Amino acid sequence: MFTEYTGNRQFDLQLNRYLGPILDRPGMDPLTTSTLARIRSTSQITQFAGRMAARFDAEGDAAAAWRLYCLAAFYLPEHDQRKRHFIDAASRNFDASHTHLAMRRHTVPYKDGSLTAIHWQADPDDRARFPDAPSTLVMMNGFDGYAEEIIDFASHFPTRPFDIITFDGPGQGHTAAAGMPLEPEWEHPTEAVMDYFGVTSAAALGVSFGGYLVTRAAAHCPRITHVIAFDMMYRLLDGLTAPLPRALRPIAEAVVKNPRPARLIDAGLGMASRLSADLAWKLQQGRYLTGLHSPSQVLQAFGDYTMEPFEGRITQPCLVLAGDADQYVPFERLGDVRRALRNAESLEVRAFHYAQDPDMAQHCQIGDLDRAFAIMGEWLQAPMKSLRNSIKL
């Protein structure tokens, strides 16, 4: 269930994302209703999450602590020493809460550095029950996650007949923290991970911004057999322009296409970010992931992340999820995504509308992850013949 804790859409998305799995803890209900309703700033979220993470950590509830440490780190800039402390504590507690699973961390060599990866072995019983499912599923991170969170999403699959591999690529999670910036050619880190694990074929699922990255990788990597965009993302820049009033979007588009004069644009965005915690965080995160310093440089870099150059090149079966309450991806982009995937072997689109299905209409269907992963799991387990015959909705 998606809960509007604060009335700020950006804050509420992150609070639902991290608190959803732990609302059953004793005392959480009255705490969230009384405390979160008063939150008005990112610093208040950091303070709340840090305090709660320390409490659960001291109580030995590692499963709750790692999520709250992630939330505490979320809005902090990379130079804030607390961010590294919170992320290290999150990783420590994640490992402590998953010792009972066939899950292992890996370090994948890449260029002059390495990528953090996590491998979770398939459930043997599920693999035997669903012989038509891919043997491996590669899950791709997005704009702000860490490998731990992405593979934890996989716990929402009702069955798990495939090995699951997730990784922090360049500019993501632990890899960004190690100083490796984001890069457009996503097939390269994807192939490095598949080579490392000896994977000859795999399905691929992209989360949030990963919904774009997975299509980029699939367009250039024939070892990818199935593509899931969870949810759709035609281009990264939409995340900056989508929250703006519709009348202002053409102006923003003009600025994005021609970020000159840079000094004027940087000043304007700097002023706007002081009025919007959402924009401030996006620009902060964009500078961090790309290694660039000014908003105008970030805008230029973001322009490289669009499906337009490889439209029509994806031929694998594809599943696309989309919601009309998504605060990062304009729902009207669905037509562009369909066009880009026009040569897919099959295309299934699951579109959700706030009026009928408010939980699933949110970004990455965050209001009902169990249902979202049931949809994706059933699609992956379907025989190839049924996918070929699927109707393009």
PDB file of C-alpha atoms in Angstrom, residues 52-304:
ATOM      1  CA  MET A  52      15.606   4.446  14.001  1.00  0.00           C
ATOM      2  CA  ALA A  53      18.423   2.520  12.277  1.00  0.00           C
ATOM      3  CA  ALA A  54      20.623   2.770  15.371  1.00  0.00           C
ATOM      4  CA  ARG A  55      17.742   1.536  17.518  1.00  0.00           C
ATOM      5  CA  PHE A  56      17.020  -1.516  15.401  1.00  0.00           C
ATOM      6  CA  ASP A  57      20.751  -2.194  15.026  1.00  0.00           C
ATOM      7  CA  ALA A  58      21.166  -2.201  18.806  1.00  0.00           C
ATOM      8  CA  GLU A  59      18.159  -4.514  19.131  1.00  0.00           C
ATOM      9  CA  GLY A  60      19.670  -6.972  16.650  1.00  0.00           C
ATOM     10  CA  ASP A  61      16.997  -6.469  13.984  1.00  0.00           C
ATOM     11  CA  ALA A  62      19.412  -6.355  11.059  1.00  0.00           C
ATOM     12  CA  ALA A  63      16.661  -6.667   8.434  1.00  0.00           C
ATOM     13  CA  ALA A  64      15.076  -3.410   9.601  1.00  0.00           C
ATOM     14  CA  ALA A  65      18.370  -1.668  10.342  1.00  0.00           C
ATOM     15  CA  TRP A  66      19.880  -1.995   6.858  1.00  0.00           C
ATOM     16  CA  ARG A  67      16.837  -0.450   5.193  1.00  0.00           C
ATOM     17  CA  LEU A  68      16.785   2.476   7.607  1.00  0.00           C
ATOM     18  CA  TYR A  69      20.527   3.053   7.190  1.00  0.00           C
ATOM     19  CA  CYS A  70      19.931   3.261   3.417  1.00  0.00           C
ATOM     20  CA  LEU A  71      17.184   5.827   3.995  1.00  0.00           C
ATOM     21  CA  ALA A  72      19.437   7.795   6.360  1.00  0.00           C
ATOM     22  CA  ALA A  73      22.124   7.964   3.648  1.00  0.00           C
ATOM     23  CA  PHE A  74      19.754   8.734   0.787  1.00  0.00           C
ATOM     24  CA  TYR A  75      19.716  12.539   0.807  1.00  0.00           C
ATOM     25  CA  LEU A  76      23.257  13.097   2.094  1.00  0.00           C
ATOM     26  CA  PRO A  77      25.914  14.441  -0.314  1.00  0.00           C
ATOM     27  CA  GLU A  78      28.936  12.241  -0.952  1.00  0.00           C
ATOM     28  CA  HIS A  79      31.281  14.506   1.047  1.00  0.00           C
ATOM     29  CA  ASP A  80      29.213  14.106   4.215  1.00  0.00           C
ATOM     30  CA  GLN A  81      31.058  11.589   6.394  1.00  0.00           C
ATOM     31  CA  ARG A  82      27.779  10.224   7.705  1.00  0.00           C
ATOM     32  CA  LYS A  83      26.901   8.864   4.253  1.00  0.00           C
ATOM     33  CA  ARG A  84      29.815   6.419   4.193  1.00  0.00           C
ATOM     34  CA  HIS A  85      29.079   5.404   7.778  1.00  0.00           C
ATOM     35  CA  PHE A  86      25.417   4.737   7.004  1.00  0.00           C
ATOM     36  CA  ILE A  87      26.161   2.761   3.819  1.00  0.00           C
ATOM     37  CA  ASP A  88      28.785   0.612   5.549  1.00  0.00           C
ATOM     38  CA  ALA A  89      26.323  -0.074   8.364  1.00  0.00           C
ATOM     39  CA  ALA A  90      23.616  -0.933   5.824  1.00  0.00           C
ATOM     40  CA  SER A  91      25.892  -3.453   4.088  1.00  0.00           C
ATOM     41  CA  ARG A  92      26.917  -5.007   7.387  1.00  0.00           C
ATOM     42  CA  ASN A  93      23.324  -5.433   8.501  1.00  0.00           C
ATOM     43  CA  PHE A  94      22.220  -6.673   5.070  1.00  0.00           C
ATOM     44  CA  ASP A  95      24.806  -9.454   5.227  1.00  0.00           C
ATOM     45  CA  ALA A  96      23.803 -10.326   8.779  1.00  0.00           C
ATOM     46  CA  SER A  97      20.138 -10.622   7.796  1.00  0.00           C
ATOM     47  CA  HIS A  98      20.798 -12.827   4.742  1.00  0.00           C
ATOM     48  CA  THR A  99      23.206 -15.437   6.100  1.00  0.00           C
ATOM     49  CA  HIS A 100      20.506 -18.113   5.795  1.00  0.00           C
ATOM     50  CA  LEU A 101      20.230 -17.652   2.012  1.00  0.00           C
ATOM     51  CA  ALA A 102      22.378 -18.988  -0.834  1.00  0.00           C
ATOM     52  CA  MET A 103      23.591 -15.461  -1.517  1.00  0.00           C
ATOM     53  CA  ARG A 104      27.166 -14.269  -1.973  1.00  0.00           C
ATOM     54  CA  ARG A 105      28.960 -11.011  -2.758  1.00  0.00           C
ATOM     55  CA  HIS A 106      31.407 -10.763  -5.664  1.00  0.00           C
ATOM     56  CA  THR A 107      33.883  -8.236  -6.999  1.00  0.00           C
ATOM     57  CA  VAL A 108      33.809  -8.099 -10.809  1.00  0.00           C
ATOM     58  CA  PRO A 109      36.906  -6.612 -12.505  1.00  0.00           C
ATOM     59  CA  TYR A 110      35.982  -3.771 -14.855  1.00  0.00           C
ATOM     60  CA  LYS A 111      38.348  -1.385 -16.614  1.00  0.00           C
ATOM     61  CA  ASP A 112      40.661   0.039 -13.941  1.00  0.00           C
ATOM     62  CA  GLY A 113      38.365  -0.826 -11.079  1.00  0.00           C
ATOM     63  CA  SER A 114      35.650  -3.262 -10.113  1.00  0.00           C
ATOM     64  CA  LEU A 115      31.890  -3.641  -9.838  1.00  0.00           C
ATOM     65  CA  THR A 116      30.062  -4.860  -6.748  1.00  0.00           C
ATOM     66  CA  ALA A 117      27.818  -7.826  -7.556  1.00  0.00           C
ATOM     67  CA  ILE A 118      25.603 -10.178  -5.555  1.00  0.00           C
ATOM     68  CA  HIS A 119      24.630 -13.681  -6.698  1.00  0.00           C
ATOM     69  CA  TRP A 120      21.588 -15.499  -5.302  1.00  0.00           C
ATOM     70  CA  GLN A 121      21.221 -19.132  -6.335  1.00  0.00           C
ATOM     71  CA  ALA A 122      17.878 -20.416  -7.610  1.00  0.00           C
ATOM     72  CA  ASP A 123      15.541 -22.397  -5.415  1.00  0.00           C
ATOM     73  CA  PRO A 124      16.113 -25.998  -6.641  1.00  0.00           C
ATOM     74  CA  ASP A 125      12.457 -26.960  -6.204  1.00  0.00           C
ATOM     75  CA  ASP A 126      11.272 -23.908  -8.137  1.00  0.00           C
ATOM     76  CA  ARG A 127      13.767 -24.584 -10.914  1.00  0.00           C
ATOM     77  CA  ALA A 128      12.422 -28.113 -11.321  1.00  0.00           C
ATOM     78  CA  ARG A 129       8.794 -26.875 -11.350  1.00  0.00           C
ATOM     79  CA  PHE A 130       9.393 -24.205 -14.003  1.00  0.00           C
ATOM     80  CA  PRO A 131      11.721 -25.675 -16.631  1.00  0.00           C
ATOM     81  CA  ASP A 132      10.769 -22.998 -19.196  1.00  0.00           C
ATOM     82  CA  ALA A 133      12.081 -20.133 -17.079  1.00  0.00           C
ATOM     83  CA  PRO A 134      15.494 -18.597 -17.895  1.00  0.00           C
ATOM     84  CA  SER A 135      18.290 -20.117 -15.843  1.00  0.00           C
ATOM     85  CA  THR A 136      19.616 -16.678 -14.844  1.00  0.00           C
ATOM     86  CA  LEU A 137      18.093 -13.253 -14.252  1.00  0.00           C
ATOM     87  CA  VAL A 138      20.347 -10.186 -14.210  1.00  0.00           C
ATOM     88  CA  MET A 139      18.804  -7.310 -12.246  1.00  0.00           C
ATOM     89  CA  MET A 140      20.082  -3.823 -13.067  1.00  0.00           C
ATOM     90  CA  ASN A 141      20.304  -0.962 -10.617  1.00  0.00           C
ATOM     91  CA  GLY A 142      19.104   2.591 -11.260  1.00  0.00           C
ATOM     92  CA  PHE A 143      19.844   6.199 -10.338  1.00  0.00           C
ATOM     93  CA  ASP A 144      20.064   5.912  -6.572  1.00  0.00           C
ATOM     94  CA  GLY A 145      20.082   2.304  -5.343  1.00  0.00           C
ATOM     95  CA  TYR A 146      22.683  -0.124  -4.053  1.00  0.00           C
ATOM     96  CA  ALA A 147      23.108  -3.764  -5.055  1.00  0.00           C
ATOM     97  CA  GLU A 148      21.706  -4.891  -1.706  1.00  0.00           C
ATOM     98  CA  GLU A 149      18.389  -3.152  -2.232  1.00  0.00           C
ATOM     99  CA  ILE A 150      18.041  -4.333  -5.824  1.00  0.00           C
ATOM    100  CA  ILE A 151      18.541  -8.006  -4.996  1.00  0.00           C
ATOM    101  CA  ASP A 152      16.270  -7.660  -1.961  1.00  0.00           C
ATOM    102  CA  PHE A 153      13.501  -6.693  -4.421  1.00  0.00           C
ATOM    103  CA  ALA A 154      13.829 -10.253  -5.732  1.00  0.00           C
ATOM    104  CA  SER A 155      12.483 -11.557  -2.417  1.00  0.00           C
ATOM    105  CA  HIS A 156       9.078 -10.414  -3.705  1.00  0.00           C
ATOM    106  CA  PHE A 157       9.106 -13.084  -6.444  1.00  0.00           C
ATOM    107  CA  PRO A 158       6.586 -15.738  -5.367  1.00  0.00           C
ATOM    108  CA  THR A 159       8.876 -18.394  -6.873  1.00  0.00           C
ATOM    109  CA  ARG A 160      12.553 -18.204  -7.851  1.00  0.00           C
ATOM    110  CA  PRO A 161      13.459 -20.762 -10.538  1.00  0.00           C
ATOM    111  CA  PHE A 162      16.465 -18.742 -11.741  1.00  0.00           C
ATOM    112  CA  ASP A 163      19.780 -17.601 -10.342  1.00  0.00           C
ATOM    113  CA  ILE A 164      19.682 -13.856  -9.701  1.00  0.00           C
ATOM    114  CA  ILE A 165      22.650 -11.567 -10.245  1.00  0.00           C
ATOM    115  CA  THR A 166      22.570  -7.887  -9.468  1.00  0.00           C
ATOM    116  CA  PHE A 167      25.408  -5.406  -9.764  1.00  0.00           C
ATOM    117  CA  ASP A 168      26.358  -1.796  -9.196  1.00  0.00           C
ATOM    118  CA  GLY A 169      27.551  -0.604 -12.581  1.00  0.00           C
ATOM    119  CA  PRO A 170      29.578   2.553 -13.222  1.00  0.00           C
ATOM    120  CA  GLY A 171      27.991   5.480 -11.399  1.00  0.00           C
ATOM    121  CA  GLN A 172      25.824   3.260  -9.193  1.00  0.00           C
ATOM    122  CA  GLY A 173      25.864   2.364  -5.509  1.00  0.00           C
ATOM    123  CA  HIS A 174      29.201   1.076  -4.229  1.00  0.00           C
ATOM    124  CA  THR A 175      30.852   1.554  -7.618  1.00  0.00           C
ATOM    125  CA  ALA A 176      30.024   5.269  -7.633  1.00  0.00           C
ATOM    126  CA  ALA A 177      31.352   5.530  -4.077  1.00  0.00           C
ATOM    127  CA  ALA A 178      34.625   4.046  -5.330  1.00  0.00           C
ATOM    128  CA  GLY A 179      34.918   6.874  -7.878  1.00  0.00           C
ATOM    129  CA  MET A 180      33.755   5.222 -11.133  1.00  0.00           C
ATOM    130  CA  PRO A 181      31.354   7.576 -12.966  1.00  0.00           C
ATOM    131  CA  LEU A 182      28.237   6.727 -14.950  1.00  0.00           C
ATOM    132  CA  GLU A 183      28.733   5.739 -18.591  1.00  0.00           C
ATOM    133  CA  PRO A 184      26.208   5.430 -21.465  1.00  0.00           C
ATOM    134  CA  GLU A 185      27.472   2.174 -23.029  1.00  0.00           C
ATOM    135  CA  TRP A 186      25.697  -0.069 -20.540  1.00  0.00           C
ATOM    136  CA  GLU A 187      26.321  -3.218 -22.564  1.00  0.00           C
ATOM    137  CA  HIS A 188      29.977  -3.121 -21.475  1.00  0.00           C
ATOM    138  CA  PRO A 189      29.490  -3.528 -17.702  1.00  0.00           C
ATOM    139  CA  THR A 190      26.620  -5.945 -18.395  1.00  0.00           C
ATOM    140  CA  GLU A 191      28.856  -8.154 -20.525  1.00  0.00           C
ATOM    141  CA  ALA A 192      31.647  -7.949 -17.943  1.00  0.00           C
ATOM    142  CA  VAL A 193      29.281  -9.270 -15.271  1.00  0.00           C
ATOM    143  CA  MET A 194      27.972 -12.050 -17.534  1.00  0.00           C
ATOM    144  CA  ASP A 195      31.536 -13.037 -18.458  1.00  0.00           C
ATOM    145  CA  TYR A 196      32.581 -13.126 -14.809  1.00  0.00           C
ATOM    146  CA  PHE A 197      29.760 -15.522 -13.891  1.00  0.00           C
ATOM    147  CA  GLY A 198      30.097 -17.583 -17.084  1.00  0.00           C
ATOM    148  CA  VAL A 199      26.557 -16.735 -18.193  1.00  0.00           C
ATOM    149  CA  THR A 200      25.842 -17.576 -21.828  1.00  0.00           C
ATOM    150  CA  SER A 201      22.218 -16.379 -21.758  1.00  0.00           C
ATOM    151  CA  ALA A 202      20.061 -14.566 -19.235  1.00  0.00           C
ATOM    152  CA  ALA A 203      16.910 -12.553 -18.785  1.00  0.00           C
ATOM    153  CA  ALA A 204      17.463  -8.961 -17.672  1.00  0.00           C
ATOM    154  CA  LEU A 205      15.345  -6.732 -15.442  1.00  0.00           C
ATOM    155  CA  GLY A 206      16.014  -3.031 -14.974  1.00  0.00           C
ATOM    156  CA  VAL A 207      14.740  -1.145 -11.909  1.00  0.00           C
ATOM    157  CA  SER A 208      13.764   2.551 -12.238  1.00  0.00           C
ATOM    158  CA  PHE A 209      16.512   4.202 -14.358  1.00  0.00           C
ATOM    159  CA  GLY A 210      17.534   0.591 -14.931  1.00  0.00           C
ATOM    160  CA  GLY A 211      14.362   0.380 -17.035  1.00  0.00           C
ATOM    161  CA  TYR A 212      16.282   2.431 -19.601  1.00  0.00           C
ATOM    162  CA  LEU A 213      19.653   0.781 -18.993  1.00  0.00           C
ATOM    163  CA  VAL A 214      18.241  -2.712 -19.565  1.00  0.00           C
ATOM    164  CA  THR A 215      16.965  -1.731 -23.010  1.00  0.00           C
ATOM    165  CA  ARG A 216      20.315  -0.178 -23.924  1.00  0.00           C
ATOM    166  CA  ALA A 217      22.104  -3.369 -22.866  1.00  0.00           C
ATOM    167  CA  ALA A 218      19.624  -5.607 -24.704  1.00  0.00           C
ATOM    168  CA  ALA A 219      20.049  -3.646 -27.933  1.00  0.00           C
ATOM    169  CA  HIS A 220      23.766  -4.488 -27.967  1.00  0.00           C
ATOM    170  CA  CYS A 221      24.045  -7.756 -26.017  1.00  0.00           C
ATOM    171  CA  PRO A 222      22.518 -10.820 -27.740  1.00  0.00           C
ATOM    172  CA  ARG A 223      23.063 -12.954 -24.637  1.00  0.00           C
ATOM    173  CA  ILE A 224      20.073 -11.170 -23.086  1.00  0.00           C
ATOM    174  CA  THR A 225      17.045 -13.343 -23.896  1.00  0.00           C
ATOM    175  CA  HIS A 226      14.180 -11.480 -22.146  1.00  0.00           C
ATOM    176  CA  VAL A 227      13.806  -7.808 -21.208  1.00  0.00           C
ATOM    177  CA  ILE A 228      11.797  -6.349 -18.329  1.00  0.00           C
ATOM    178  CA  ALA A 229      11.543  -2.589 -17.851  1.00  0.00           C
ATOM    179  CA  PHE A 230      10.432  -2.105 -14.236  1.00  0.00           C
ATOM    180  CA  ASP A 231       9.209   0.353 -14.975  1.00  0.00           C
ATOM    181  CA  MET A 232       9.583   2.080 -18.346  1.00  0.00           C
ATOM    182  CA  MET A 233      12.022   4.928 -18.899  1.00  0.00           C
ATOM    183  CA  TYR A 234      12.470   6.342 -22.381  1.00  0.00           C
ATOM    184  CA  ARG A 235      15.035   8.935 -21.333  1.00  0.00           C
ATOM    185  CA  LEU A 236      16.712  10.023 -18.114  1.00  0.00           C
ATOM    186  CA  LEU A 237      16.060  13.745 -18.602  1.00  0.00           C
ATOM    187  CA  ASP A 238      12.355  13.171 -18.063  1.00  0.00           C
ATOM    188  CA  GLY A 239      13.132  12.756 -14.383  1.00  0.00           C
ATOM    189  CA  LEU A 240      14.066  16.439 -14.285  1.00  0.00           C
ATOM    190  CA  THR A 241      11.315  17.807 -16.499  1.00  0.00           C
ATOM    191  CA  ALA A 242       8.346  15.578 -15.512  1.00  0.00           C
ATOM    192  CA  PRO A 243       7.623  17.307 -12.150  1.00  0.00           C
ATOM    193  CA  LEU A 244       7.392  20.719 -13.823  1.00  0.00           C
ATOM    194  CA  PRO A 245       4.006  22.220 -14.742  1.00  0.00           C
ATOM    195  CA  ARG A 246       3.100  21.169 -18.280  1.00  0.00           C
ATOM    196  CA  ALA A 247       3.283  24.773 -19.531  1.00  0.00           C
ATOM    197  CA  LEU A 248       6.925  25.062 -18.414  1.00  0.00           C
ATOM    198  CA  ARG A 249       8.170  21.817 -19.953  1.00  0.00           C
ATOM    199  CA  PRO A 250       8.826  23.262 -23.448  1.00  0.00           C
ATOM    200  CA  ILE A 251      11.056  25.909 -21.863  1.00  0.00           C
ATOM    201  CA  ALA A 252      12.924  23.248 -19.930  1.00  0.00           C
ATOM    202  CA  GLU A 253      13.290  21.174 -23.100  1.00  0.00           C
ATOM    203  CA  ALA A 254      14.846  24.142 -24.907  1.00  0.00           C
ATOM    204  CA  VAL A 255      17.335  24.591 -22.079  1.00  0.00           C
ATOM    205  CA  VAL A 256      18.208  20.887 -22.097  1.00  0.00           C
ATOM    206  CA  LYS A 257      18.850  20.830 -25.846  1.00  0.00           C
ATOM    207  CA  ASN A 258      21.038  23.922 -25.749  1.00  0.00           C
ATOM    208  CA  PRO A 259      22.536  24.411 -22.278  1.00  0.00           C
ATOM    209  CA  ARG A 260      24.010  27.826 -23.069  1.00  0.00           C
ATOM    210  CA  PRO A 261      24.842  30.192 -21.576  1.00  0.00           C
ATOM    211  CA  ALA A 262      25.997  27.739 -18.929  1.00  0.00           C
ATOM    212  CA  ARG A 263      26.504  30.354 -16.239  1.00  0.00           C
ATOM    213  CA  LEU A 264      22.932  31.617 -16.533  1.00  0.00           C
ATOM    214  CA  ILE A 265      21.490  28.086 -16.511  1.00  0.00           C
ATOM    215  CA  ASP A 266      23.580  27.091 -13.510  1.00  0.00           C
ATOM    216  CA  ALA A 267      22.394  30.154 -11.611  1.00  0.00           C
ATOM    217  CA  GLY A 268      18.766  29.504 -12.531  1.00  0.00           C
ATOM    218  CA  LEU A 269      18.861  25.854 -11.548  1.00  0.00           C
ATOM    219  CA  GLY A 270      20.693  26.723  -8.352  1.00  0.00           C
ATOM    220  CA  MET A 271      17.924  29.141  -7.406  1.00  0.00           C
ATOM    221  CA  ALA A 272      15.187  26.645  -8.354  1.00  0.00           C
ATOM    222  CA  SER A 273      16.809  23.862  -6.349  1.00  0.00           C
ATOM    223  CA  ARG A 274      16.659  25.997  -3.214  1.00  0.00           C
ATOM    224  CA  LEU A 275      12.895  25.974  -3.608  1.00  0.00           C
ATOM    225  CA  SER A 276      12.576  22.257  -4.448  1.00  0.00           C
ATOM    226  CA  ALA A 277      14.096  19.470  -2.371  1.00  0.00           C
ATOM    227  CA  ASP A 278      13.352  17.100  -5.259  1.00  0.00           C
ATOM    228  CA  LEU A 279      15.323  19.116  -7.828  1.00  0.00           C
ATOM    229  CA  ALA A 280      18.120  19.773  -5.344  1.00  0.00           C
ATOM    230  CA  TRP A 281      18.533  16.052  -4.714  1.00  0.00           C
ATOM    231  CA  LYS A 282      18.413  15.152  -8.421  1.00  0.00           C
ATOM    232  CA  LEU A 283      21.125  17.679  -9.291  1.00  0.00           C
ATOM    233  CA  GLN A 284      23.218  16.596  -6.301  1.00  0.00           C
ATOM    234  CA  GLN A 285      22.880  12.941  -7.293  1.00  0.00           C
ATOM    235  CA  GLY A 286      23.536  13.754 -10.948  1.00  0.00           C
ATOM    236  CA  ARG A 287      26.810  15.498 -10.099  1.00  0.00           C
ATOM    237  CA  TYR A 288      27.815  12.603  -7.863  1.00  0.00           C
ATOM    238  CA  LEU A 289      27.095   9.842 -10.406  1.00  0.00           C
ATOM    239  CA  THR A 290      28.583  11.586 -13.438  1.00  0.00           C
ATOM    240  CA  GLY A 291      31.567  13.135 -11.673  1.00  0.00           C
ATOM    241  CA  LEU A 292      30.617  16.523 -13.179  1.00  0.00           C
ATOM    242  CA  HIS A 293      30.366  19.756 -11.245  1.00  0.00           C
ATOM    243  CA  SER A 294      27.784  22.108 -12.742  1.00  0.00           C
ATOM    244  CA  PRO A 295      24.067  21.624 -13.466  1.00  0.00           C
ATOM    245  CA  SER A 296      24.557  22.513 -17.133  1.00  0.00           C
ATOM    246  CA  GLN A 297      27.203  19.789 -17.485  1.00  0.00           C
ATOM    247  CA  VAL A 298      24.889  17.289 -15.827  1.00  0.00           C
ATOM    248  CA  LEU A 299      22.082  18.212 -18.251  1.00  0.00           C
ATOM    249  CA  GLN A 300      24.380  17.631 -21.202  1.00  0.00           C
ATOM    250  CA  ALA A 301      25.497  14.263 -19.834  1.00  0.00           C
ATOM    251  CA  PHE A 302      21.929  13.150 -19.158  1.00  0.00           C
ATOM    252  CA  GLY A 303      21.104  13.767 -22.802  1.00  0.00           C
ATOM    253  CA  ASP A 304      23.057  10.622 -23.733  1.00  0.00           C
TER     254      ASP A 304
END
